[in-house]
PDB file of C-alpha atoms in Angstrom:
ATOM      1  CA  MET A   1       0.164 -22.616  25.071  1.00  0.00           C
ATOM      2  CA  GLU A   2      -3.294 -21.168  25.108  1.00  0.00           C
ATOM      3  CA  HIS A   3      -5.413 -22.807  22.363  1.00  0.00           C
ATOM      4  CA  PHE A   4      -6.025 -19.317  20.577  1.00  0.00           C
ATOM      5  CA  MET A   5      -2.427 -18.241  20.581  1.00  0.00           C
ATOM      6  CA  LYS A   6      -1.668 -21.766  19.233  1.00  0.00           C
ATOM      7  CA  ALA A   7      -3.975 -21.070  16.420  1.00  0.00           C
ATOM      8  CA  ALA A   8      -2.123 -17.670  15.708  1.00  0.00           C
ATOM      9  CA  LEU A   9       1.235 -19.444  15.794  1.00  0.00           C
ATOM     10  CA  GLU A  10      -0.063 -22.095  13.311  1.00  0.00           C
ATOM     11  CA  GLU A  11      -1.032 -19.198  11.031  1.00  0.00           C
ATOM     12  CA  ALA A  12       2.437 -17.679  11.367  1.00  0.00           C
ATOM     13  CA  ARG A  13       4.099 -21.115  10.443  1.00  0.00           C
ATOM     14  CA  ALA A  14       1.865 -21.532   7.493  1.00  0.00           C
ATOM     15  CA  GLY A  15       3.095 -17.967   6.434  1.00  0.00           C
ATOM     16  CA  LEU A  16       6.626 -18.816   6.817  1.00  0.00           C
ATOM     17  CA  ALA A  17       6.357 -22.170   4.776  1.00  0.00           C
ATOM     18  CA  GLU A  18       4.858 -20.032   2.023  1.00  0.00           C
ATOM     19  CA  GLY A  19       7.927 -17.694   2.098  1.00  0.00           C
ATOM     20  CA  GLY A  20       6.418 -15.238   4.030  1.00  0.00           C
ATOM     21  CA  ILE A  21       6.889 -13.295   7.139  1.00  0.00           C
ATOM     22  CA  PRO A  22       5.867 -15.448  10.119  1.00  0.00           C
ATOM     23  CA  VAL A  23       3.224 -13.220  12.327  1.00  0.00           C
ATOM     24  CA  GLY A  24      -0.109 -14.872  12.529  1.00  0.00           C
ATOM     25  CA  ALA A  25      -3.389 -13.741  14.582  1.00  0.00           C
ATOM     26  CA  VAL A  26      -6.852 -14.573  15.279  1.00  0.00           C
ATOM     27  CA  LEU A  27      -9.619 -12.755  16.085  1.00  0.00           C
ATOM     28  CA  VAL A  28     -11.993 -14.543  18.733  1.00  0.00           C
ATOM     29  CA  HIS A  29     -15.633 -13.480  19.673  1.00  0.00           C
ATOM     30  CA  ARG A  30     -17.059 -15.109  22.749  1.00  0.00           C
ATOM     31  CA  GLY A  31     -14.530 -17.881  22.488  1.00  0.00           C
ATOM     32  CA  VAL A  32     -14.993 -18.652  18.836  1.00  0.00           C
ATOM     33  CA  ILE A  33     -12.330 -17.932  16.103  1.00  0.00           C
ATOM     34  CA  LEU A  34     -14.316 -15.637  13.729  1.00  0.00           C
ATOM     35  CA  GLY A  35     -11.050 -14.569  11.702  1.00  0.00           C
ATOM     36  CA  ARG A  36      -7.673 -16.054  11.305  1.00  0.00           C
ATOM     37  CA  GLY A  37      -4.985 -14.203   9.427  1.00  0.00           C
ATOM     38  CA  ARG A  38      -1.089 -14.098   8.494  1.00  0.00           C
ATOM     39  CA  ASN A  39       1.089 -11.460   6.938  1.00  0.00           C
ATOM     40  CA  ARG A  40       0.678 -11.497   3.356  1.00  0.00           C
ATOM     41  CA  ARG A  41       3.297  -9.004   2.307  1.00  0.00           C
ATOM     42  CA  VAL A  42       5.018 -11.567   0.179  1.00  0.00           C
ATOM     43  CA  GLN A  43       2.074 -13.783  -0.750  1.00  0.00           C
ATOM     44  CA  LEU A  44       0.080 -11.140  -2.200  1.00  0.00           C
ATOM     45  CA  GLY A  45       2.432  -8.097  -2.531  1.00  0.00           C
ATOM     46  CA  SER A  46       0.334  -6.734   0.170  1.00  0.00           C
ATOM     47  CA  ALA A  47       1.505  -3.537   2.331  1.00  0.00           C
ATOM     48  CA  VAL A  48      -1.450  -3.455   4.542  1.00  0.00           C
ATOM     49  CA  LEU A  49      -1.966  -7.271   5.522  1.00  0.00           C
ATOM     50  CA  HIS A  50      -0.139  -7.709   8.660  1.00  0.00           C
ATOM     51  CA  GLY A  51      -1.223 -10.641  10.420  1.00  0.00           C
ATOM     52  CA  GLU A  52      -3.894  -8.746  12.527  1.00  0.00           C
ATOM     53  CA  MET A  53      -5.109  -6.865   9.574  1.00  0.00           C
ATOM     54  CA  ASP A  54      -5.581 -10.044   7.687  1.00  0.00           C
ATOM     55  CA  ALA A  55      -7.257 -11.388  10.671  1.00  0.00           C
ATOM     56  CA  LEU A  56      -9.621  -8.640  10.971  1.00  0.00           C
ATOM     57  CA  GLU A  57     -10.193  -8.626   7.188  1.00  0.00           C
ATOM     58  CA  ASN A  58     -11.087 -12.569   7.241  1.00  0.00           C
ATOM     59  CA  ALA A  59     -13.385 -11.739   9.777  1.00  0.00           C
ATOM     60  CA  GLY A  60     -15.519  -9.688   7.735  1.00  0.00           C
ATOM     61  CA  ARG A  61     -17.456  -6.437   8.048  1.00  0.00           C
ATOM     62  CA  GLN A  62     -18.692  -6.412  11.644  1.00  0.00           C
ATOM     63  CA  SER A  63     -20.633  -4.290  13.921  1.00  0.00           C
ATOM     64  CA  ALA A  64     -18.907  -2.363  16.972  1.00  0.00           C
ATOM     65  CA  ALA A  65     -20.640  -4.586  19.128  1.00  0.00           C
ATOM     66  CA  PHE A  66     -18.975  -7.404  17.913  1.00  0.00           C
ATOM     67  CA  TYR A  67     -15.695  -6.017  18.161  1.00  0.00           C
ATOM     68  CA  ARG A  68     -16.122  -4.955  21.761  1.00  0.00           C
ATOM     69  CA  GLU A  69     -16.766  -8.535  22.852  1.00  0.00           C
ATOM     70  CA  SER A  70     -13.701  -9.788  20.753  1.00  0.00           C
ATOM     71  CA  THR A  71     -10.049 -10.431  21.620  1.00  0.00           C
ATOM     72  CA  LEU A  72      -7.259 -10.365  19.234  1.00  0.00           C
ATOM     73  CA  TYR A  73      -4.414 -12.908  19.655  1.00  0.00           C
ATOM     74  CA  THR A  74      -1.380 -12.137  17.682  1.00  0.00           C
ATOM     75  CA  THR A  75       2.166 -13.640  17.966  1.00  0.00           C
ATOM     76  CA  LEU A  76       4.136 -10.398  17.726  1.00  0.00           C
ATOM     77  CA  SER A  77       3.421  -6.867  19.209  1.00  0.00           C
ATOM     78  CA  PRO A  78       1.298  -4.991  17.023  1.00  0.00           C
ATOM     79  CA  CYS A  79       2.767  -2.139  14.973  1.00  0.00           C
ATOM     80  CA  ALA A  80       1.259   1.378  14.795  1.00  0.00           C
ATOM     81  CA  MET A  81      -1.158   0.399  12.019  1.00  0.00           C
ATOM     82  CA  CYS A  82      -2.556  -2.769  13.490  1.00  0.00           C
ATOM     83  CA  SER A  83      -2.923  -0.827  16.982  1.00  0.00           C
ATOM     84  CA  GLY A  84      -4.722   1.844  14.999  1.00  0.00           C
ATOM     85  CA  ALA A  85      -6.965  -0.819  13.805  1.00  0.00           C
ATOM     86  CA  ILE A  86      -7.526  -2.288  17.241  1.00  0.00           C
ATOM     87  CA  LEU A  87      -8.429   1.265  18.373  1.00  0.00           C
ATOM     88  CA  LEU A  88     -10.518   2.144  15.368  1.00  0.00           C
ATOM     89  CA  TYR A  89     -12.825  -1.067  16.173  1.00  0.00           C
ATOM     90  CA  GLY A  90     -12.614  -0.665  19.959  1.00  0.00           C
ATOM     91  CA  ILE A  91     -11.332  -4.045  20.507  1.00  0.00           C
ATOM     92  CA  PRO A  92     -10.867  -4.056  24.115  1.00  0.00           C
ATOM     93  CA  ARG A  93      -8.225  -6.862  24.715  1.00  0.00           C
ATOM     94  CA  VAL A  94      -4.981  -8.227  22.690  1.00  0.00           C
ATOM     95  CA  VAL A  95      -2.861 -11.233  23.583  1.00  0.00           C
ATOM     96  CA  VAL A  96       0.590 -10.916  22.193  1.00  0.00           C
ATOM     97  CA  GLY A  97       2.853 -13.916  21.856  1.00  0.00           C
ATOM     98  CA  GLU A  98       6.056 -11.864  22.248  1.00  0.00           C
ATOM     99  CA  ASN A  99       7.413  -8.429  22.194  1.00  0.00           C
ATOM    100  CA  ARG A 100      11.191  -9.064  22.222  1.00  0.00           C
ATOM    101  CA  SER A 101      11.793  -9.187  18.470  1.00  0.00           C
ATOM    102  CA  PHE A 102       9.613  -6.158  17.942  1.00  0.00           C
ATOM    103  CA  LEU A 103       7.882  -3.569  20.415  1.00  0.00           C
ATOM    104  CA  GLY A 104       4.730  -1.958  19.024  1.00  0.00           C
ATOM    105  CA  GLU A 105       2.568   0.289  20.229  1.00  0.00           C
ATOM    106  CA  GLU A 106       1.474  -1.356  23.427  1.00  0.00           C
ATOM    107  CA  ALA A 107       1.836   1.676  25.361  1.00  0.00           C
ATOM    108  CA  TRP A 108      -0.466   3.557  23.247  1.00  0.00           C
ATOM    109  CA  LEU A 109      -3.032   0.732  23.414  1.00  0.00           C
ATOM    110  CA  ARG A 110      -2.862   0.686  27.108  1.00  0.00           C
ATOM    111  CA  ARG A 111      -3.108   4.629  27.531  1.00  0.00           C
ATOM    112  CA  ARG A 112      -6.379   4.261  25.526  1.00  0.00           C
ATOM    113  CA  GLY A 113      -7.735   1.414  27.802  1.00  0.00           C
ATOM    114  CA  VAL A 114      -7.111  -1.655  25.871  1.00  0.00           C
ATOM    115  CA  GLY A 115      -5.950  -4.444  27.767  1.00  0.00           C
ATOM    116  CA  VAL A 116      -2.593  -5.949  26.533  1.00  0.00           C
ATOM    117  CA  GLU A 117      -1.225  -9.176  28.027  1.00  0.00           C
ATOM    118  CA  VAL A 118       2.203 -10.402  26.548  1.00  0.00           C
ATOM    119  CA  LEU A 119       2.898 -13.948  26.936  1.00  0.00           C
ATOM    120  CA  GLN A 120       6.866 -13.874  25.942  1.00  0.00           C
ATOM    121  CA  ASP A 121       6.288 -17.418  24.432  1.00  0.00           C
ATOM    122  CA  GLU A 122       9.432 -19.102  23.466  1.00  0.00           C
ATOM    123  CA  ALA A 123       7.974 -20.569  20.400  1.00  0.00           C
ATOM    124  CA  CYS A 124       6.882 -17.320  19.204  1.00  0.00           C
ATOM    125  CA  ILE A 125      10.395 -15.757  19.713  1.00  0.00           C
ATOM    126  CA  ALA A 126      12.053 -18.482  18.342  1.00  0.00           C
ATOM    127  CA  LEU A 127       9.979 -18.235  15.248  1.00  0.00           C
ATOM    128  CA  MET A 128      10.681 -14.431  14.514  1.00  0.00           C
ATOM    129  CA  ALA A 129      14.294 -14.619  15.782  1.00  0.00           C
ATOM    130  CA  GLY A 130      15.010 -17.271  13.044  1.00  0.00           C
ATOM    131  CA  PHE A 131      13.172 -15.254  10.515  1.00  0.00           C
ATOM    132  CA  ILE A 132      15.026 -12.148  11.303  1.00  0.00           C
ATOM    133  CA  GLU A 133      18.201 -13.675  11.387  1.00  0.00           C
ATOM    134  CA  ALA A 134      17.385 -15.435   7.982  1.00  0.00           C
ATOM    135  CA  ARG A 135      15.598 -12.455   6.108  1.00  0.00           C
ATOM    136  CA  PRO A 136      16.786  -9.325   7.758  1.00  0.00           C
ATOM    137  CA  ALA A 137      15.939  -7.090   4.570  1.00  0.00           C
ATOM    138  CA  LEU A 138      12.332  -8.608   4.214  1.00  0.00           C
ATOM    139  CA  TRP A 139      11.590  -8.096   7.717  1.00  0.00           C
ATOM    140  CA  HIS A 140      12.822  -4.347   7.747  1.00  0.00           C
ATOM    141  CA  GLU A 141      10.904  -3.497   4.790  1.00  0.00           C
ATOM    142  CA  ASP A 142       7.652  -4.808   6.562  1.00  0.00           C
ATOM    143  CA  ILE A 143       8.180  -2.720   9.413  1.00  0.00           C
ATOM    144  CA  GLY A 144       9.103   0.391   7.446  1.00  0.00           C
ATOM    145  CA  ASN A 145      12.799   0.574   8.607  1.00  0.00           C
ATOM    146  CA  VAL A 146      14.409   0.382   5.173  1.00  0.00           C
TER     147      VAL A 146
ATOM    148  CA  MET B   1      -8.278  22.741  -5.625  1.00  0.00           C
ATOM    149  CA  GLU B   2      -5.005  21.131  -5.616  1.00  0.00           C
ATOM    150  CA  HIS B   3      -4.470  18.704  -8.090  1.00  0.00           C
ATOM    151  CA  PHE B   4      -3.695  15.636  -5.992  1.00  0.00           C
ATOM    152  CA  MET B   5      -6.500  16.409  -3.792  1.00  0.00           C
ATOM    153  CA  LYS B   6      -8.617  16.514  -6.908  1.00  0.00           C
ATOM    154  CA  ALA B   7      -7.417  12.968  -7.805  1.00  0.00           C
ATOM    155  CA  ALA B   8      -8.505  11.831  -3.981  1.00  0.00           C
ATOM    156  CA  LEU B   9     -11.756  13.316  -4.677  1.00  0.00           C
ATOM    157  CA  GLU B  10     -12.424  11.650  -7.853  1.00  0.00           C
ATOM    158  CA  GLU B  11     -11.655   8.372  -6.067  1.00  0.00           C
ATOM    159  CA  ALA B  12     -14.066   9.302  -3.434  1.00  0.00           C
ATOM    160  CA  ARG B  13     -16.763  10.020  -5.936  1.00  0.00           C
ATOM    161  CA  ALA B  14     -16.321   6.893  -7.593  1.00  0.00           C
ATOM    162  CA  GLY B  15     -16.670   5.066  -4.250  1.00  0.00           C
ATOM    163  CA  LEU B  16     -19.996   6.957  -3.832  1.00  0.00           C
ATOM    164  CA  ALA B  17     -21.219   5.919  -7.334  1.00  0.00           C
ATOM    165  CA  GLU B  18     -20.526   2.266  -6.264  1.00  0.00           C
ATOM    166  CA  GLY B  19     -22.615   2.499  -3.446  1.00  0.00           C
ATOM    167  CA  GLY B  20     -19.602   2.948  -1.048  1.00  0.00           C
ATOM    168  CA  ILE B  21     -18.139   5.273   1.652  1.00  0.00           C
ATOM    169  CA  PRO B  22     -16.765   8.264  -0.398  1.00  0.00           C
ATOM    170  CA  VAL B  23     -13.450   8.732   1.126  1.00  0.00           C
ATOM    171  CA  GLY B  24     -10.323   8.679  -1.376  1.00  0.00           C
ATOM    172  CA  ALA B  25      -6.852   9.134  -1.210  1.00  0.00           C
ATOM    173  CA  VAL B  26      -3.456   9.276  -3.405  1.00  0.00           C
ATOM    174  CA  LEU B  27       0.167   8.441  -2.542  1.00  0.00           C
ATOM    175  CA  VAL B  28       2.316  10.810  -4.245  1.00  0.00           C
ATOM    176  CA  HIS B  29       6.038  10.237  -4.730  1.00  0.00           C
ATOM    177  CA  ARG B  30       8.032  13.061  -5.912  1.00  0.00           C
ATOM    178  CA  GLY B  31       5.279  14.620  -7.571  1.00  0.00           C
ATOM    179  CA  VAL B  32       3.663  11.404  -9.219  1.00  0.00           C
ATOM    180  CA  ILE B  33       0.725   9.647  -8.049  1.00  0.00           C
ATOM    181  CA  LEU B  34       1.977   6.129  -7.096  1.00  0.00           C
ATOM    182  CA  GLY B  35      -1.250   4.870  -5.702  1.00  0.00           C
ATOM    183  CA  ARG B  36      -4.912   5.709  -5.924  1.00  0.00           C
ATOM    184  CA  GLY B  37      -7.432   4.509  -3.361  1.00  0.00           C
ATOM    185  CA  ARG B  38     -10.870   4.679  -2.103  1.00  0.00           C
ATOM    186  CA  ASN B  39     -12.853   3.229   0.843  1.00  0.00           C
ATOM    187  CA  ARG B  40     -13.769  -0.538  -0.152  1.00  0.00           C
ATOM    188  CA  ARG B  41     -16.113  -1.515   2.795  1.00  0.00           C
ATOM    189  CA  VAL B  42     -19.300  -2.138   0.435  1.00  0.00           C
ATOM    190  CA  GLN B  43     -17.499  -2.865  -2.782  1.00  0.00           C
ATOM    191  CA  LEU B  44     -14.949  -5.879  -1.280  1.00  0.00           C
ATOM    192  CA  GLY B  45     -16.619  -6.428   2.130  1.00  0.00           C
ATOM    193  CA  SER B  46     -13.411  -5.008   3.600  1.00  0.00           C
ATOM    194  CA  ALA B  47     -12.705  -4.225   7.306  1.00  0.00           C
ATOM    195  CA  VAL B  48      -9.262  -2.761   6.644  1.00  0.00           C
ATOM    196  CA  LEU B  49      -9.557  -1.048   3.002  1.00  0.00           C
ATOM    197  CA  HIS B  50     -10.410   2.681   4.149  1.00  0.00           C
ATOM    198  CA  GLY B  51      -9.237   4.987   1.374  1.00  0.00           C
ATOM    199  CA  GLU B  52      -5.968   5.726   2.571  1.00  0.00           C
ATOM    200  CA  MET B  53      -5.204   1.954   3.163  1.00  0.00           C
ATOM    201  CA  ASP B  54      -6.585   1.119  -0.434  1.00  0.00           C
ATOM    202  CA  ALA B  55      -3.928   3.935  -1.760  1.00  0.00           C
ATOM    203  CA  LEU B  56      -1.066   2.281   0.071  1.00  0.00           C
ATOM    204  CA  GLU B  57      -2.136  -1.288  -1.121  1.00  0.00           C
ATOM    205  CA  ASN B  58      -2.418   0.094  -4.714  1.00  0.00           C
ATOM    206  CA  ALA B  59       1.116   1.740  -4.400  1.00  0.00           C
ATOM    207  CA  GLY B  60       2.640  -1.795  -3.705  1.00  0.00           C
ATOM    208  CA  ARG B  61       5.405  -3.085  -1.595  1.00  0.00           C
ATOM    209  CA  GLN B  62       7.886  -0.137  -1.182  1.00  0.00           C
ATOM    210  CA  SER B  63      10.779   0.633   0.493  1.00  0.00           C
ATOM    211  CA  ALA B  64      11.002   3.099   3.731  1.00  0.00           C
ATOM    212  CA  ALA B  65      13.152   5.354   1.345  1.00  0.00           C
ATOM    213  CA  PHE B  66      10.267   5.369  -0.774  1.00  0.00           C
ATOM    214  CA  TYR B  67       7.772   6.429   1.729  1.00  0.00           C
ATOM    215  CA  ARG B  68       9.875   9.070   3.250  1.00  0.00           C
ATOM    216  CA  GLU B  69       9.609  11.045  -0.058  1.00  0.00           C
ATOM    217  CA  SER B  70       5.870  10.622  -0.295  1.00  0.00           C
ATOM    218  CA  THR B  71       2.786  13.001   0.654  1.00  0.00           C
ATOM    219  CA  LEU B  72      -0.726  11.112   1.257  1.00  0.00           C
ATOM    220  CA  TYR B  73      -3.769  13.071   0.127  1.00  0.00           C
ATOM    221  CA  THR B  74      -6.898  11.883   1.643  1.00  0.00           C
ATOM    222  CA  THR B  75     -10.181  13.727   1.387  1.00  0.00           C
ATOM    223  CA  LEU B  76     -11.133  13.038   5.135  1.00  0.00           C
ATOM    224  CA  SER B  77      -8.977  13.242   8.328  1.00  0.00           C
ATOM    225  CA  PRO B  78      -7.464   9.932   8.775  1.00  0.00           C
ATOM    226  CA  CYS B  79      -8.469   7.449  11.649  1.00  0.00           C
ATOM    227  CA  ALA B  80      -6.252   5.597  13.977  1.00  0.00           C
ATOM    228  CA  MET B  81      -5.631   2.821  11.784  1.00  0.00           C
ATOM    229  CA  CYS B  82      -4.840   4.789   8.689  1.00  0.00           C
ATOM    230  CA  SER B  83      -2.867   7.102  10.854  1.00  0.00           C
ATOM    231  CA  GLY B  84      -0.924   4.157  12.357  1.00  0.00           C
ATOM    232  CA  ALA B  85      -0.155   3.085   8.696  1.00  0.00           C
ATOM    233  CA  ILE B  86       1.054   6.537   7.892  1.00  0.00           C
ATOM    234  CA  LEU B  87       3.419   6.125  11.157  1.00  0.00           C
ATOM    235  CA  LEU B  88       4.480   2.662  10.247  1.00  0.00           C
ATOM    236  CA  TYR B  89       5.890   3.605   7.166  1.00  0.00           C
ATOM    237  CA  GLY B  90       7.186   7.087   7.807  1.00  0.00           C
ATOM    238  CA  ILE B  91       5.178   8.955   5.553  1.00  0.00           C
ATOM    239  CA  PRO B  92       6.248  12.705   6.645  1.00  0.00           C
ATOM    240  CA  ARG B  93       3.458  14.495   5.027  1.00  0.00           C
ATOM    241  CA  VAL B  94      -0.445  14.429   4.825  1.00  0.00           C
ATOM    242  CA  VAL B  95      -2.651  16.460   3.192  1.00  0.00           C
ATOM    243  CA  VAL B  96      -6.444  16.359   4.472  1.00  0.00           C
ATOM    244  CA  GLY B  97      -9.318  17.499   2.809  1.00  0.00           C
ATOM    245  CA  GLU B  98     -11.399  18.067   5.695  1.00  0.00           C
ATOM    246  CA  ASN B  99     -11.823  17.149   9.480  1.00  0.00           C
ATOM    247  CA  ARG B 100     -15.130  18.546  10.157  1.00  0.00           C
ATOM    248  CA  SER B 101     -17.039  15.359   9.278  1.00  0.00           C
ATOM    249  CA  PHE B 102     -14.579  13.304  11.230  1.00  0.00           C
ATOM    250  CA  LEU B 103     -11.641  14.305  13.184  1.00  0.00           C
ATOM    251  CA  GLY B 104      -9.157  11.370  13.150  1.00  0.00           C
ATOM    252  CA  GLU B 105      -5.676  11.033  14.954  1.00  0.00           C
ATOM    253  CA  GLU B 106      -4.181  14.360  13.461  1.00  0.00           C
ATOM    254  CA  ALA B 107      -2.557  15.094  16.978  1.00  0.00           C
ATOM    255  CA  TRP B 108      -0.801  11.817  17.224  1.00  0.00           C
ATOM    256  CA  LEU B 109       0.569  12.297  14.009  1.00  0.00           C
ATOM    257  CA  ARG B 110       1.858  15.635  14.667  1.00  0.00           C
ATOM    258  CA  ARG B 111       3.176  14.675  17.905  1.00  0.00           C
ATOM    259  CA  ARG B 112       5.108  11.912  15.988  1.00  0.00           C
ATOM    260  CA  GLY B 113       6.541  14.501  13.551  1.00  0.00           C
ATOM    261  CA  VAL B 114       4.217  14.240  10.555  1.00  0.00           C
ATOM    262  CA  GLY B 115       3.289  17.406   8.848  1.00  0.00           C
ATOM    263  CA  VAL B 116      -0.564  17.305   8.709  1.00  0.00           C
ATOM    264  CA  GLU B 117      -2.233  20.229   6.573  1.00  0.00           C
ATOM    265  CA  VAL B 118      -6.001  20.373   6.662  1.00  0.00           C
ATOM    266  CA  LEU B 119      -7.691  22.181   3.766  1.00  0.00           C
ATOM    267  CA  GLN B 120     -11.252  22.225   4.662  1.00  0.00           C
ATOM    268  CA  ASP B 121     -12.135  21.952   1.242  1.00  0.00           C
ATOM    269  CA  GLU B 122     -15.796  22.720   0.799  1.00  0.00           C
ATOM    270  CA  ALA B 123     -16.423  19.895  -1.935  1.00  0.00           C
ATOM    271  CA  CYS B 124     -14.952  17.521   0.434  1.00  0.00           C
ATOM    272  CA  ILE B 125     -17.329  18.636   3.306  1.00  0.00           C
ATOM    273  CA  ALA B 126     -20.122  18.665   1.307  1.00  0.00           C
ATOM    274  CA  LEU B 127     -19.434  15.101  -0.079  1.00  0.00           C
ATOM    275  CA  MET B 128     -19.279  13.614   3.463  1.00  0.00           C
ATOM    276  CA  ALA B 129     -21.881  15.600   4.915  1.00  0.00           C
ATOM    277  CA  GLY B 130     -24.224  14.319   2.195  1.00  0.00           C
ATOM    278  CA  PHE B 131     -23.203  10.604   2.544  1.00  0.00           C
ATOM    279  CA  ILE B 132     -23.530  10.740   6.423  1.00  0.00           C
ATOM    280  CA  GLU B 133     -26.825  12.188   6.284  1.00  0.00           C
ATOM    281  CA  ALA B 134     -27.993   9.648   3.756  1.00  0.00           C
ATOM    282  CA  ARG B 135     -26.395   6.561   5.052  1.00  0.00           C
ATOM    283  CA  PRO B 136     -25.680   7.059   8.758  1.00  0.00           C
ATOM    284  CA  ALA B 137     -25.498   3.310   9.900  1.00  0.00           C
ATOM    285  CA  LEU B 138     -22.876   2.575   7.010  1.00  0.00           C
ATOM    286  CA  TRP B 139     -20.719   5.396   8.319  1.00  0.00           C
ATOM    287  CA  HIS B 140     -20.651   4.645  11.929  1.00  0.00           C
ATOM    288  CA  GLU B 141     -19.759   0.997  11.059  1.00  0.00           C
ATOM    289  CA  ASP B 142     -16.787   2.286   9.096  1.00  0.00           C
ATOM    290  CA  ILE B 143     -15.347   4.079  12.199  1.00  0.00           C
ATOM    291  CA  GLY B 144     -16.354   1.429  14.623  1.00  0.00           C
ATOM    292  CA  ASN B 145     -19.110   3.274  16.463  1.00  0.00           C
ATOM    293  CA  VAL B 146     -21.955   1.031  16.008  1.00  0.00           C
TER     294      VAL B 146
END
C-alpha cells in the first residue's frame, strides 16, 4: 500500500482502538505529512471532526498557496462536509482508500476540477465493513442518516 | 432584526472583539438555540471552525431527526465547507444575514432541497465590509483565496 494511505489507515485503526469511527486522513504537502487526523465523534463528542477535517485542523492555519500544493489522503470517500472543505481550500488532489462502504461527493469534486483517485484498498474496505456491521447506529449518526 | 439573526450577529461581534473574523451562527431546534458559534480561525488557530461549524460543534452530537427539525442562522453566506455540513446533516433551512460580501454555495444548497433565505441585513453587511477593508489578508486566508 502507498506510504501515505498507510499513514491514513494507521490513523483509522487508532480511532477504532479508541472506540471511535475508523476513518483516517493525512494532508501531504510536497511529499511531507503536515497534518494527520482521524474521526473524533466519539473521542471528543465532535460533530465536525471527520477524519479529513481533523487532518486539516491538525495541519493548522495555512495559505491557499500551501493547500494548492497539497494532496489529501483519506481511507473513505469524503462526505459533503469534507468535500466542501477540500473545495474551500482548493486542494487539487484527493486519494481515497475506498468508496464501497460510503460514496461521498466525488462527482462534485471532479466537476470542480479536483483529481480524485480511488484505490478500493482491501484493508480500508475490511476495516469499514467490520465497523459498520458492529456499530451501525454510530455509523449512521456520523453520516446524518439516523 | 429577527431574534435568531440578532444572536448570530452578537456572536460575530464577539469574534471581532477577540481579534477574529466576524462571522457568527446559531443552530435553532424547534425555536430554541441549541448551539451558538463564531469563526475561531484567529482565536484557536482553527482551519475548520467557521461560524457555522462552530455552532454545529457546540450543539454537540445529535441525531438526524434533530437536524431535520433545525434551522441554521448565519451572518454570512455559507462557504462550500459549511454548506457541505448543512447537507451532511440534512438541515432543511438556512437563514443568511447577507451574501454581498461573500457568496457561498447557496445554489448548491437549493438544488439539494435546502430552503435558503437571504436577509441582506444592513448590520451584517456593514460588519463584514468594515472587517474586509481592515483585514483583507486574514479574510482571504479564511476563504482559501491567498
